[in-house]
Tab-separated table of C-alpha atoms in Angstrom:
chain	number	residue	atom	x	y	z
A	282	UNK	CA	154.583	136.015	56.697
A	283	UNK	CA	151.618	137.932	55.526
A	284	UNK	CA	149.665	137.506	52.350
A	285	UNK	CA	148.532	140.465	51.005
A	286	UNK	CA	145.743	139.747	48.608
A	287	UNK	CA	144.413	143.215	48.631
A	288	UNK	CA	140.471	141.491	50.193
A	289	UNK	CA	139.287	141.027	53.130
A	290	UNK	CA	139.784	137.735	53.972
A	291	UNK	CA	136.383	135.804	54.329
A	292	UNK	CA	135.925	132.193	56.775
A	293	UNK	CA	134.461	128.752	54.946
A	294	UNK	CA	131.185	128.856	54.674
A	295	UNK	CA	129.429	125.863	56.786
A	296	UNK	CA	127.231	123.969	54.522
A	297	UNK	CA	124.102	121.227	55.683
A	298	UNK	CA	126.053	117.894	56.849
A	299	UNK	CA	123.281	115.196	54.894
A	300	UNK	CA	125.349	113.558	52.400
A	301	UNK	CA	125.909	110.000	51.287
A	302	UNK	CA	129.642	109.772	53.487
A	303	UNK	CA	127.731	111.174	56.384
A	304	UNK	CA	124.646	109.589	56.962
A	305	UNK	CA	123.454	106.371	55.828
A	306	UNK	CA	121.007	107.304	52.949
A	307	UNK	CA	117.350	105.821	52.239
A	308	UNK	CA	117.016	103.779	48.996
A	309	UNK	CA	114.215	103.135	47.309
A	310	UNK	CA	114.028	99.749	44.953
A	311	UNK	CA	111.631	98.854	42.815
A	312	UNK	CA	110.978	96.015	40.567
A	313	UNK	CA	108.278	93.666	39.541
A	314	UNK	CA	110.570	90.440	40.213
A	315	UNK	CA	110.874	89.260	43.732
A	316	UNK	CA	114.211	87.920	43.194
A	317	UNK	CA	115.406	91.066	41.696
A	318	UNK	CA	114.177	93.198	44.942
A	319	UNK	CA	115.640	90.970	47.427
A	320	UNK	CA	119.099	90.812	45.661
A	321	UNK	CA	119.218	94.359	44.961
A	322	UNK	CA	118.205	94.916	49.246
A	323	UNK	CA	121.061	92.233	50.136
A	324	UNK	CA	123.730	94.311	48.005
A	325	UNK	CA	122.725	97.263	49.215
A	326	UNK	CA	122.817	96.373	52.996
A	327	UNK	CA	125.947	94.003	52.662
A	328	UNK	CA	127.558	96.536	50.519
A	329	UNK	CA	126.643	100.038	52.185
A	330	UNK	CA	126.027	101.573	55.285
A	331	UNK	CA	122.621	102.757	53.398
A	332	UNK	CA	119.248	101.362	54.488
A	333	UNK	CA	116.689	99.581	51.812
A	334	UNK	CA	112.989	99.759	51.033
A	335	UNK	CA	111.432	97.864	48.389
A	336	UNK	CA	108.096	97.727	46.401
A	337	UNK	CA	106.944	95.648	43.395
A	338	UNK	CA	104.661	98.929	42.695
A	339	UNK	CA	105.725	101.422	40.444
A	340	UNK	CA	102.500	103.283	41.252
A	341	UNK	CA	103.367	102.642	44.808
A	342	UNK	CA	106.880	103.625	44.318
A	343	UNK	CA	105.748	107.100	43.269
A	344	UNK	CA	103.855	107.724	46.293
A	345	UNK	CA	106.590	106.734	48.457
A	346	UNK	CA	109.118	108.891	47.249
A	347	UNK	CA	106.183	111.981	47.476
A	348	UNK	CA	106.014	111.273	51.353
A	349	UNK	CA	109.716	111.985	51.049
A	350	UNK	CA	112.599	110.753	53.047
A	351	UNK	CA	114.002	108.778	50.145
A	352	UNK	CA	117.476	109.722	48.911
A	353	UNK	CA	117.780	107.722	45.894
A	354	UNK	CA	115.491	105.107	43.632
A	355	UNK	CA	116.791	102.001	41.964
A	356	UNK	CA	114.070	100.826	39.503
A	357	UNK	CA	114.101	97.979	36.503
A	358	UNK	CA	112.832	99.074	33.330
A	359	UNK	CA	110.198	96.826	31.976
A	360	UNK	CA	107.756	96.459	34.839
A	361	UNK	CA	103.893	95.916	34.108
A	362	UNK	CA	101.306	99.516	34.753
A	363	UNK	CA	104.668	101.575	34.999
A	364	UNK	CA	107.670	100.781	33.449
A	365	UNK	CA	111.107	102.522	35.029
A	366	UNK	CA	111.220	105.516	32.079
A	367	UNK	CA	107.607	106.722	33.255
A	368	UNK	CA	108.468	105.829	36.747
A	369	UNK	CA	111.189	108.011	36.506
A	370	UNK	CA	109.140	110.669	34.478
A	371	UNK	CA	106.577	110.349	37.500
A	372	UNK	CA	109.277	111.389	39.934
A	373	UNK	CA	111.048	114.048	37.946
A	374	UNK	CA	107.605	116.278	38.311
A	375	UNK	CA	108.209	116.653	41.557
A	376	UNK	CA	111.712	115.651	42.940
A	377	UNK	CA	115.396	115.856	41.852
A	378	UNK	CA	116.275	112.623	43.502
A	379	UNK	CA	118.543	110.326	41.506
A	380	UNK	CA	117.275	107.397	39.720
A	381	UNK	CA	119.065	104.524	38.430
A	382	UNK	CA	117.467	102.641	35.994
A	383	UNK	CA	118.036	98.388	35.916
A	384	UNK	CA	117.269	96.442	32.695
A	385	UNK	CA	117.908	93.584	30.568
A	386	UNK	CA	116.830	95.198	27.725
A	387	UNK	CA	119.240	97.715	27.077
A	388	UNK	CA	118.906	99.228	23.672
A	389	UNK	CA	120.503	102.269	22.604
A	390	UNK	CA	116.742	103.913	22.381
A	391	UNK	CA	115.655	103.112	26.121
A	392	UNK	CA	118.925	104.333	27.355
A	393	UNK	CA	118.523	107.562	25.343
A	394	UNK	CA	115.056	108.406	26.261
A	395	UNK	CA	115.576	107.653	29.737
A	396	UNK	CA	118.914	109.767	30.055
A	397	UNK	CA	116.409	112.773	27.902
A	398	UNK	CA	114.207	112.368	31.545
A	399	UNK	CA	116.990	112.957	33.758
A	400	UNK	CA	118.354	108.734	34.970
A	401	UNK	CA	121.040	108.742	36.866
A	402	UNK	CA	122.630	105.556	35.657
A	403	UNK	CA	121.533	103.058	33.503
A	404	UNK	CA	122.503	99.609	34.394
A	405	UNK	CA	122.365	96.642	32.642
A	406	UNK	CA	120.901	93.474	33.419
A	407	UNK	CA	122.978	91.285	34.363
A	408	UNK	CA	125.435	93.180	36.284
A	409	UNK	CA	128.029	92.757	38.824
A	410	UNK	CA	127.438	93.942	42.636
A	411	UNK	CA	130.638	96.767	42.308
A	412	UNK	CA	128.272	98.071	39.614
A	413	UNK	CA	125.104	98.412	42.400
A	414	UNK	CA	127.570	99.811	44.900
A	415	UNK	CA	129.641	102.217	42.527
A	416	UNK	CA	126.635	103.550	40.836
A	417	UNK	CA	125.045	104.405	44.416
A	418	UNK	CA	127.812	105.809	45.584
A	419	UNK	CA	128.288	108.049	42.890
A	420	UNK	CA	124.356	109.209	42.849
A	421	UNK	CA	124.440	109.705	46.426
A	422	UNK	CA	127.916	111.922	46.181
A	423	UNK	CA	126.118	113.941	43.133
A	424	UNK	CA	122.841	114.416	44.808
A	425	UNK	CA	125.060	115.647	48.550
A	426	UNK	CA	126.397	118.554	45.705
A	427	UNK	CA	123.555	119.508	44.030
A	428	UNK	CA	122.381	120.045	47.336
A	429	UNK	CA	125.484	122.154	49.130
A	430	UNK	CA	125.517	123.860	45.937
A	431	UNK	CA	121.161	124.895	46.545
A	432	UNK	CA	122.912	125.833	50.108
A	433	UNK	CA	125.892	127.968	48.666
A	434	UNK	CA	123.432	129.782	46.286
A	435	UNK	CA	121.073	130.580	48.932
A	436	UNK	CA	123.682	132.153	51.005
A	437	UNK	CA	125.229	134.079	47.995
A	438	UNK	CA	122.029	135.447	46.349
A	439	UNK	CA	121.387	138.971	47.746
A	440	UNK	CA	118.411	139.135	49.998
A	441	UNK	CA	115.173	140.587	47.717
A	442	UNK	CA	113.857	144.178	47.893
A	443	UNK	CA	110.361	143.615	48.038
């Protein structure tokens, strides 16, 4: 049987194959406490086929994520220089990467202001593992379709006459 759908019929479009299901991503954490980095690294290796950087640095964090290569960032809140909201402030000037803020302090107010700059997630202190794992999942997934969808646009936006 034929299906007549009165238009020619057109083949899938191939899109990039970097995704979080495809390749292991690069994840950036950052957070003043020790502790807190080296827990968040052993969830995220244990838990994911993702690999781990860390840095106590916000400032450092920033220029890390310029050099590029980093697929998501993982940051606590309250950290001394720059906390996570201006962290992630620091990176939205320059990359859509997703950020997932960490804190203990969780009020209503951070959560809003940070969400206004474009988080991710925002994760309370103290949290389960799933919750690590689920939220990076689910920021890598989002970032793989903002990015087919760039792709898709590219392909579908007629070429300029200039």
């Amino acid at each position: 049987e034929k299906l007549e759908t009165g238009r020619p019929q057109r083949g899938l479009l191939q899109l990039p194959a970097k995704g979080g299901d495809k390749m292991p991503a690069r994840i950036l954490a950052v957070d003043d406490e020790p502790g807190m980095l080296k827990l968040l690294a052993m969830i995220i290796r244990e838990k994911t086929p993702h690999a781990v950087e860390t840095t106590n640095n916000p400032v450092e964090a920033v220029q890390i994520v310029r050099r590029g290569g980093i697929d998501l960032v993982i940051a606590d809140l309250k950290m001394p220089g720059l906390d996570g909201s201006e962290l992630l402030e620091a990176i939205r000037a320059f990359s859509e990467i997703p950020v997932i803020i960490i804190t203990a302090y969780g009020t209503e107010e951070a959560a809003a202001e940070t969400r206004e700059k474009g988080v991710f997630d925002f994760i309370l202190k103290p949290f389960r593992k799933e919750q690590i794992v689920l939220a990076v999942e689910r920021a890598l997934a989002w970032s793989t379709m903002q990015r087919e969808n760039r792709a898709l646009r590219q392909r579908l936006e007629p070429p300029s006459a200039g």
